[in-house]
Short mmCIF file of C-alpha atoms in Angstrom, two decimals:
data_model
loop_
_atom_site.label_atom_id
_atom_site.label_comp_id
_atom_site.label_asym_id
_atom_site.label_seq_id
_atom_site.Cartn_x
_atom_site.Cartn_y
_atom_site.Cartn_z
CA MET A 5 92.27 124.12 76.79
CA PRO A 6 95.68 125.05 75.34
CA ASP A 7 97.77 122.56 73.37
CA LYS A 8 99.03 119.68 75.45
CA PRO A 9 102.66 120.16 76.58
CA GLN A 10 105.42 117.88 75.39
CA PRO A 11 106.26 115.17 77.95
CA ASP A 12 109.16 115.92 80.29
CA TRP A 13 109.51 112.28 81.40
CA ASP A 14 107.97 108.82 81.19
CA PRO A 15 106.85 107.51 84.62
CA ARG A 16 106.51 104.00 83.17
CA SER A 17 109.99 103.73 81.71
CA ASP A 18 112.29 100.95 82.89
CA THR A 19 114.68 103.59 84.22
CA VAL A 20 112.00 104.99 86.53
CA LEU A 21 110.39 101.72 87.56
CA SER A 22 113.71 100.05 88.38
CA ASN A 23 114.08 102.49 91.30
CA GLN A 24 111.20 104.90 91.69
CA ILE A 25 112.63 106.75 94.69
CA ALA A 26 115.94 107.51 92.95
CA ALA A 27 114.12 108.52 89.75
CA TYR A 28 111.90 110.97 91.61
CA ASP A 29 114.93 112.44 93.34
CA ARG A 30 116.41 113.16 89.91
CA MET A 31 113.17 114.72 88.69
CA ARG A 32 112.97 116.95 91.74
CA SER A 33 116.26 118.61 90.82
CA ARG A 34 115.91 118.43 87.02
CA CYS A 35 112.24 119.26 86.43
CA PRO A 36 110.29 119.76 89.69
CA VAL A 37 106.94 120.29 87.97
CA ALA A 38 106.92 117.85 85.06
CA PHE A 39 104.37 116.79 82.45
CA SER A 40 103.73 113.24 81.24
CA ASP A 41 100.91 111.70 79.25
CA TYR A 42 100.45 109.09 82.00
CA LEU A 43 100.27 111.27 85.15
CA GLY A 44 99.57 114.73 83.83
CA TRP A 45 101.47 117.32 85.86
CA SER A 46 103.65 115.79 88.61
CA MET A 47 104.87 117.90 91.52
CA PHE A 48 108.09 116.72 93.14
CA ARG A 49 109.03 119.53 95.55
CA HIS A 50 107.80 119.76 99.13
CA GLN A 51 106.74 123.40 98.76
CA ASP A 52 104.69 122.74 95.62
CA VAL A 53 102.95 119.70 97.08
CA ILE A 54 102.05 121.69 100.21
CA ARG A 55 100.72 124.53 98.10
CA ALA A 56 98.39 122.12 96.29
CA LEU A 57 97.30 120.44 99.53
CA ASP A 58 96.48 123.75 101.18
CA ASP A 59 94.62 125.15 98.16
CA HIS A 60 91.85 122.60 97.71
CA GLU A 61 89.78 125.16 95.80
CA THR A 62 92.32 125.22 92.97
CA PHE A 63 93.44 121.61 93.26
CA SER A 64 90.28 119.50 93.51
CA SER A 65 90.16 115.94 94.84
CA VAL A 66 87.21 115.01 92.61
CA VAL A 67 89.31 113.02 90.16
CA SER A 68 87.39 109.76 89.65
CA ARG A 69 84.23 108.84 87.78
CA HIS A 70 83.38 106.59 90.73
CA LEU A 71 82.14 107.72 94.13
CA SER A 72 85.05 107.98 96.59
CA VAL A 73 84.01 108.89 100.14
CA PRO A 74 85.50 111.17 101.39
CA SER A 75 88.94 111.26 99.71
CA GLY A 76 87.47 112.04 96.31
CA MET A 77 85.35 114.95 97.54
CA ASP A 78 85.79 118.68 98.09
CA PRO A 79 84.11 120.93 100.68
CA PRO A 80 81.34 121.43 101.51
CA LEU A 81 80.36 117.87 100.54
CA HIS A 82 83.59 116.48 101.97
CA THR A 83 83.07 118.09 105.38
CA ALA A 84 80.02 116.12 106.52
CA TYR A 85 81.43 112.75 105.42
CA ARG A 86 84.83 113.49 106.94
CA ARG A 87 83.25 114.36 110.30
CA LEU A 88 81.30 111.10 110.19
CA ILE A 89 84.41 109.03 109.46
CA GLU A 90 86.55 110.69 112.12
CA ARG A 91 84.13 109.43 114.78
CA HIS A 92 85.29 105.90 114.00
CA PHE A 93 88.94 106.79 114.65
CA GLU A 94 88.59 108.46 118.05
CA PRO A 95 91.61 107.94 120.35
CA GLU A 96 89.69 105.75 122.80
CA ARG A 97 88.78 103.26 120.06
CA ILE A 98 92.36 103.19 118.76
CA GLU A 99 93.85 102.67 122.23
CA SER A 100 91.40 99.88 123.03
CA PHE A 101 92.54 98.05 119.88
CA GLU A 102 96.17 97.73 121.04
CA PRO A 103 95.82 94.42 123.00
CA LEU A 104 94.26 92.61 120.02
CA CYS A 105 96.81 94.18 117.68
CA ARG A 106 99.59 92.88 119.92
CA THR A 107 98.12 89.37 120.03
CA ILE A 108 97.93 89.26 116.23
CA SER A 109 101.47 90.67 115.86
CA ALA A 110 102.98 88.23 118.36
CA SER A 111 101.26 85.27 116.70
CA LEU A 112 102.48 86.17 113.22
CA VAL A 113 106.06 86.89 114.31
CA SER A 114 106.22 83.68 116.36
CA GLY A 115 105.03 81.74 113.31
CA LEU A 116 107.90 82.87 111.08
CA GLU A 117 110.45 80.15 110.39
CA ARG A 118 113.89 80.79 111.87
CA GLY A 119 117.19 80.28 110.10
CA VAL A 120 115.76 79.64 106.63
CA GLU A 121 114.95 82.02 103.79
CA ILE A 122 111.46 83.48 103.98
CA ASP A 123 109.69 86.12 101.91
CA LEU A 124 108.64 88.81 104.36
CA VAL A 125 105.99 90.27 102.03
CA PRO A 126 103.53 87.35 101.81
CA GLN A 127 104.61 85.68 105.05
CA LEU A 128 104.32 88.69 107.34
CA ALA A 129 103.40 91.99 105.66
CA GLN A 130 100.32 90.86 103.74
CA ARG A 131 99.08 88.55 106.49
CA PHE A 132 99.43 91.30 109.08
CA ALA A 133 97.64 93.85 106.89
CA VAL A 134 94.68 91.54 106.25
CA ARG A 135 94.31 90.24 109.81
CA ILE A 136 94.66 93.64 111.43
CA GLN A 137 92.17 95.26 109.06
CA CYS A 138 89.57 92.52 109.49
CA SER A 139 89.93 92.71 113.27
CA PHE A 140 89.53 96.48 113.43
CA LEU A 141 86.45 96.45 111.19
CA GLY A 142 84.90 93.42 112.87
CA TRP A 143 85.13 91.17 109.81
CA PRO A 144 85.17 87.36 110.22
CA ASP A 145 88.32 85.25 110.09
CA SER A 146 86.79 83.46 107.10
CA LEU A 147 87.67 86.53 105.01
CA HIS A 148 91.42 86.25 105.65
CA VAL A 149 92.14 83.77 102.86
CA PRO A 150 89.86 85.38 100.24
CA LEU A 151 91.30 88.82 101.01
CA LEU A 152 94.88 87.55 100.84
CA ARG A 153 94.05 85.98 97.50
CA TRP A 154 92.43 89.25 96.41
CA VAL A 155 95.50 91.28 97.47
CA ARG A 156 97.79 89.05 95.40
CA LYS A 157 95.51 89.09 92.34
CA ASN A 158 95.22 92.86 92.54
CA HIS A 159 98.99 93.16 92.87
CA GLU A 160 99.59 90.91 89.83
CA ALA A 161 97.06 92.83 87.71
CA THR A 162 98.63 96.13 88.75
CA LEU A 163 102.11 94.88 87.84
CA ALA A 164 100.78 93.73 84.46
CA ARG A 165 98.91 97.04 84.04
CA ASP A 166 95.87 94.97 83.11
CA THR A 167 93.09 97.53 83.53
CA ILE A 168 90.29 95.14 82.55
CA THR A 169 91.33 92.62 85.19
CA MET A 170 91.86 95.39 87.76
CA ALA A 171 88.26 96.57 87.22
CA ALA A 172 86.94 93.02 87.68
CA ILE A 173 89.01 92.58 90.83
CA ALA A 174 87.60 95.84 92.22
CA LEU A 175 84.06 94.54 91.68
CA GLU A 176 84.99 91.31 93.45
CA PHE A 177 86.07 93.32 96.49
CA ASP A 178 82.83 95.31 96.48
CA GLY A 179 81.03 91.96 96.53
CA TYR A 180 82.74 90.98 99.80
CA ILE A 181 81.61 94.23 101.40
CA SER A 182 78.03 93.90 100.12
CA GLN A 183 77.80 90.39 101.61
CA LEU A 184 79.01 91.67 104.99
CA LEU A 185 76.46 94.48 104.98
CA GLU A 186 73.61 92.19 103.95
CA ALA A 187 74.47 89.75 106.76
CA ARG A 188 74.31 92.56 109.28
CA ARG A 189 70.99 93.83 107.94
CA ARG A 190 69.52 90.33 108.24
CA ALA A 191 70.85 90.01 111.80
CA GLY A 192 69.18 93.24 112.85
CA PRO A 193 69.68 93.89 116.60
CA ALA A 194 71.85 90.75 116.83
CA ALA A 195 74.45 92.18 114.41
CA PRO A 196 77.92 92.59 115.96
CA GLU A 197 78.69 95.97 117.45
CA ASP A 198 81.56 97.02 115.23
CA ILE A 199 82.48 99.77 112.77
CA THR A 200 80.86 98.00 109.84
CA SER A 201 77.51 97.71 111.64
CA GLY A 202 77.87 101.28 112.86
CA LEU A 203 78.04 102.60 109.32
CA LEU A 204 74.57 101.19 108.65
CA ARG A 205 73.24 103.58 111.31
CA GLU A 206 75.25 106.64 110.28
CA MET A 207 73.45 109.72 109.03
CA VAL A 208 74.64 112.29 106.52
CA GLY A 209 72.39 115.31 106.68
CA ASP A 210 68.91 114.01 107.41
CA ARG A 211 69.25 110.54 105.90
CA LEU A 212 71.06 107.26 106.44
CA LEU A 213 74.14 106.48 104.37
CA ASN A 214 73.16 104.53 101.28
CA GLN A 215 74.73 101.27 100.07
CA GLU A 216 77.03 102.95 97.53
CA GLU A 217 78.39 105.36 100.15
CA ILE A 218 79.06 102.63 102.73
CA VAL A 219 80.77 100.41 100.16
CA SER A 220 82.92 103.36 99.06
CA ILE A 221 83.96 104.16 102.64
CA LEU A 222 84.87 100.55 103.42
CA ARG A 223 86.62 100.12 100.07
CA ASN A 224 88.76 103.22 100.67
CA TRP A 225 89.63 102.14 104.21
CA THR A 226 90.43 98.57 103.29
CA VAL A 227 92.17 98.84 99.93
CA GLY A 228 94.25 101.75 101.22
CA GLU A 229 95.04 99.95 104.46
CA LEU A 230 95.96 96.63 102.86
CA GLY A 231 98.27 98.24 100.31
CA THR A 232 99.98 100.81 102.50
CA ILE A 233 100.38 98.64 105.61
CA THR A 234 101.85 95.85 103.48
CA ALA A 235 104.27 98.35 101.92
CA CYS A 236 105.13 99.83 105.33
CA VAL A 237 106.02 96.46 106.87
CA GLY A 238 108.22 95.56 103.92
CA ILE A 239 109.98 98.94 103.92
CA LEU A 240 110.59 98.82 107.68
CA GLY A 241 111.82 95.23 107.61
CA HIS A 242 114.16 95.93 104.70
CA TYR A 243 115.60 99.09 106.29
CA LEU A 244 116.28 97.41 109.63
CA ALA A 245 117.90 94.42 107.92
CA GLU A 246 120.04 96.68 105.73
CA ASN A 247 121.02 98.91 108.67
CA PRO A 248 121.98 96.61 111.57
CA GLN A 249 123.19 99.53 113.72
CA VAL A 250 119.73 101.10 113.60
CA GLN A 251 118.19 97.68 114.24
CA GLN A 252 120.29 97.20 117.37
CA ARG A 253 119.60 100.72 118.57
CA LEU A 254 115.86 100.11 118.36
CA ARG A 255 116.15 96.72 120.03
CA LYS A 256 117.82 98.41 123.00
CA SER A 257 115.55 101.48 122.96
CA PRO A 258 112.09 100.47 121.69
CA HIS A 259 110.66 103.77 122.93
CA LEU A 260 112.32 105.33 119.86
CA LEU A 261 110.21 103.25 117.49
CA PRO A 262 107.40 105.79 116.82
CA ALA A 263 109.82 108.47 115.60
CA ALA A 264 112.02 105.89 113.86
CA ILE A 265 109.10 104.41 111.92
CA ASP A 266 107.98 107.81 110.66
CA GLU A 267 111.55 108.66 109.66
CA ILE A 268 112.14 105.40 107.77
CA LEU A 269 108.83 105.81 105.93
CA ARG A 270 109.75 109.41 105.12
CA MET A 271 112.83 108.15 103.30
CA HIS A 272 110.94 105.42 101.42
CA ALA A 273 107.28 106.33 101.05
CA PRO A 274 104.69 103.53 101.32
CA LEU A 275 102.30 105.64 99.21
CA ILE A 276 103.84 107.07 96.06
CA SER A 277 101.32 109.72 95.08
CA ASN A 278 97.81 111.14 95.11
CA ARG A 279 95.81 112.77 92.36
CA ARG A 280 94.20 116.18 91.98
CA VAL A 281 92.68 118.16 89.10
CA ALA A 282 93.11 121.90 88.51
CA THR A 283 89.83 123.80 88.71
CA ARG A 284 91.27 126.99 87.18
CA PRO A 285 94.46 128.10 85.44
CA VAL A 286 97.41 128.20 87.83
CA GLU A 287 101.16 128.67 87.60
CA ILE A 288 103.33 126.61 89.89
CA GLY A 289 107.04 125.94 89.72
CA GLY A 290 107.21 128.13 86.63
CA ARG A 291 104.78 125.88 84.71
CA LYS A 292 101.31 126.92 83.57
CA ILE A 293 98.62 124.39 84.37
CA ALA A 294 95.27 124.79 82.63
CA ALA A 295 91.86 124.25 84.22
CA GLY A 296 90.86 120.60 83.97
CA GLU A 297 94.39 119.22 83.79
CA ARG A 298 95.44 116.32 86.00
CA VAL A 299 97.94 116.86 88.81
CA THR A 300 99.91 114.17 90.67
CA LEU A 301 101.33 114.95 94.10
CA MET A 302 104.51 112.93 94.52
CA TRP A 303 104.72 112.15 98.24
CA ALA A 304 107.71 109.89 97.61
CA SER A 305 109.68 112.89 96.37
CA ALA A 306 108.33 115.71 98.55
CA ASN A 307 109.32 113.86 101.73
CA ARG A 308 112.90 113.66 100.48
CA ASP A 309 113.24 117.29 99.39
CA GLU A 310 116.69 118.55 100.41
CA ALA A 311 115.26 122.04 100.94
CA VAL A 312 113.31 120.66 103.91
CA PHE A 313 115.11 117.45 104.91
CA ASP A 314 118.86 118.05 104.88
CA ASN A 315 120.68 114.92 103.66
CA PRO A 316 117.37 113.08 103.10
CA ASP A 317 118.89 109.57 103.21
CA GLU A 318 120.30 110.14 106.69
CA PHE A 319 118.32 108.44 109.47
CA ARG A 320 117.65 111.17 112.03
CA LEU A 321 115.18 111.34 114.89
CA ASP A 322 115.44 115.10 115.40
CA ARG A 323 113.62 116.19 112.23
CA ASP A 324 110.51 118.39 112.46
CA PRO A 325 107.55 115.96 112.41
CA GLU A 326 105.29 118.73 111.11
CA GLN A 327 107.17 118.68 107.80
CA ASN A 328 106.73 114.93 107.29
CA LEU A 329 103.91 114.33 104.78
CA LEU A 330 103.70 110.59 105.49
CA TYR A 331 100.02 110.84 106.41
CA GLY A 332 99.22 113.83 104.23
CA ARG A 333 98.18 117.29 105.31
CA GLY A 334 95.20 119.60 105.42
CA ILE A 335 91.57 118.56 105.06
CA HIS A 336 92.49 115.19 103.54
CA VAL A 337 95.09 114.17 106.14
CA CYS A 338 94.69 110.44 106.79
CA PRO A 339 91.94 109.93 109.42
CA GLY A 340 93.50 106.58 110.35
CA ALA A 341 97.01 107.92 111.00
CA GLN A 342 96.88 107.18 114.72
CA LEU A 343 95.65 103.63 114.02
CA ALA A 344 98.39 102.99 111.45
CA ARG A 345 101.06 104.30 113.82
CA LEU A 346 99.81 102.00 116.58
CA GLU A 347 99.70 98.97 114.28
CA LEU A 348 103.22 99.51 112.93
CA ARG A 349 104.69 100.29 116.35
CA VAL A 350 103.22 97.17 117.93
CA LEU A 351 104.30 94.90 115.07
CA MET A 352 107.86 96.28 115.13
CA GLU A 353 107.99 95.92 118.92
CA GLU A 354 107.01 92.26 118.63
CA LEU A 355 109.37 91.62 115.70
CA LEU A 356 112.36 93.04 117.57
CA LYS A 357 111.39 91.48 120.91
CA ARG A 358 110.83 87.97 119.53
CA THR A 359 113.90 87.76 117.29
CA ASP A 360 117.64 88.13 117.71
CA LYS A 361 118.36 89.36 114.21
CA ILE A 362 116.65 90.08 110.91
CA ALA A 363 118.89 90.06 107.87
CA LEU A 364 118.75 90.20 104.08
CA VAL A 365 119.56 87.02 102.19
CA PRO A 366 123.00 87.18 100.52
CA GLY A 367 122.57 86.98 96.77
CA GLY A 368 118.79 87.15 97.03
CA PRO A 369 117.92 90.77 96.20
CA PRO A 370 114.42 92.04 96.93
CA THR A 371 112.03 92.87 94.10
CA ILE A 372 111.06 96.54 94.21
CA ALA A 373 107.35 97.26 93.72
CA VAL A 374 106.43 99.46 90.76
CA TYR A 375 104.01 102.32 90.34
CA PRO A 376 101.39 102.77 91.67
CA ALA A 377 102.61 100.44 94.41
CA SER A 378 105.56 101.09 96.69
CA GLY A 379 107.83 99.03 98.89
CA PHE A 380 108.68 95.53 97.75
CA SER A 381 106.95 92.80 95.78
CA SER A 382 109.19 90.21 97.38
CA LEU A 383 111.68 90.50 100.23
CA PRO A 384 113.88 87.43 100.91
CA MET A 385 115.06 87.53 104.53
CA LEU A 386 116.52 85.49 107.35
CA ILE A 387 114.93 85.64 110.79
CA LEU A 388 117.14 84.47 113.66
#
């Protein structure tokens, strides 16, 4: 491997972490393919990110020492697992989940205190993410409190960049999943008919999925869902509070919510980046990347690229949805995109229907989440 390049930027600097979105915007114009010791090669332009997504032979998803099904796999191994997982996100299953999703959303919104300062992140976003995920996977209500506690511990360890604690917290989560699977095995035919039980019967090739594979699938679904849905709710709530004209427009025309949600989350990405590794030498954006070097795809920048999204901070509902990388693209496009869209639409419908106004607290600025998280760590708001 050639000598390591000199860093073009520091993703962990205070300047970047104080406002990640603005920092990535600057990098996109100043150094669109940039090297750092922390992230390897980061791609900020829409065209470069798409090139990497479409060329999975050059930009491999096998980036972790740990099994990651199927997001950390390449074809042909990826193909069989991906097909298996897609069966659990068929449209009929998603549509049938809407009534329960609405009940959960209505309950949480109704429970928010009116006229006093609340923190939307722990009081709505995190609670919604945990309850909705447990309900979809068929997990018991008794897991709500432990998972909420786990989410907060994981968030604190991530903020502190405490890798030892983060590893221990990850093992704790795997323990929850293992207990759920063991309970279903003991129950045998009496086990609940849900996705988690279904995975115990799934075949890959000519064999059943093993414990490590099932734990990996459920970990990827749950950790990804808890983090991104929490970020999404915070980002949406903040945008609507900061833009009362948009808020009123959506109150009067809730049918616009699906497009509006995707557009707001295009402007402020709930997922900052994904990783790849180069399998062979490649030149992109005028930079030479050697085989084996790490690559970071910066969704939070690509979805704001002026070459694709004219005036990227302008809220517009007429943009080409095919260009929006909110749920990824290609063979690794998010299999749960339809589920996430339903969950966010229903929650926003209930939030707007059951309130008269949501507003930011004067003098109480939100705390912006820092890499690798997105959205807000705290979001003081008034609900009227």
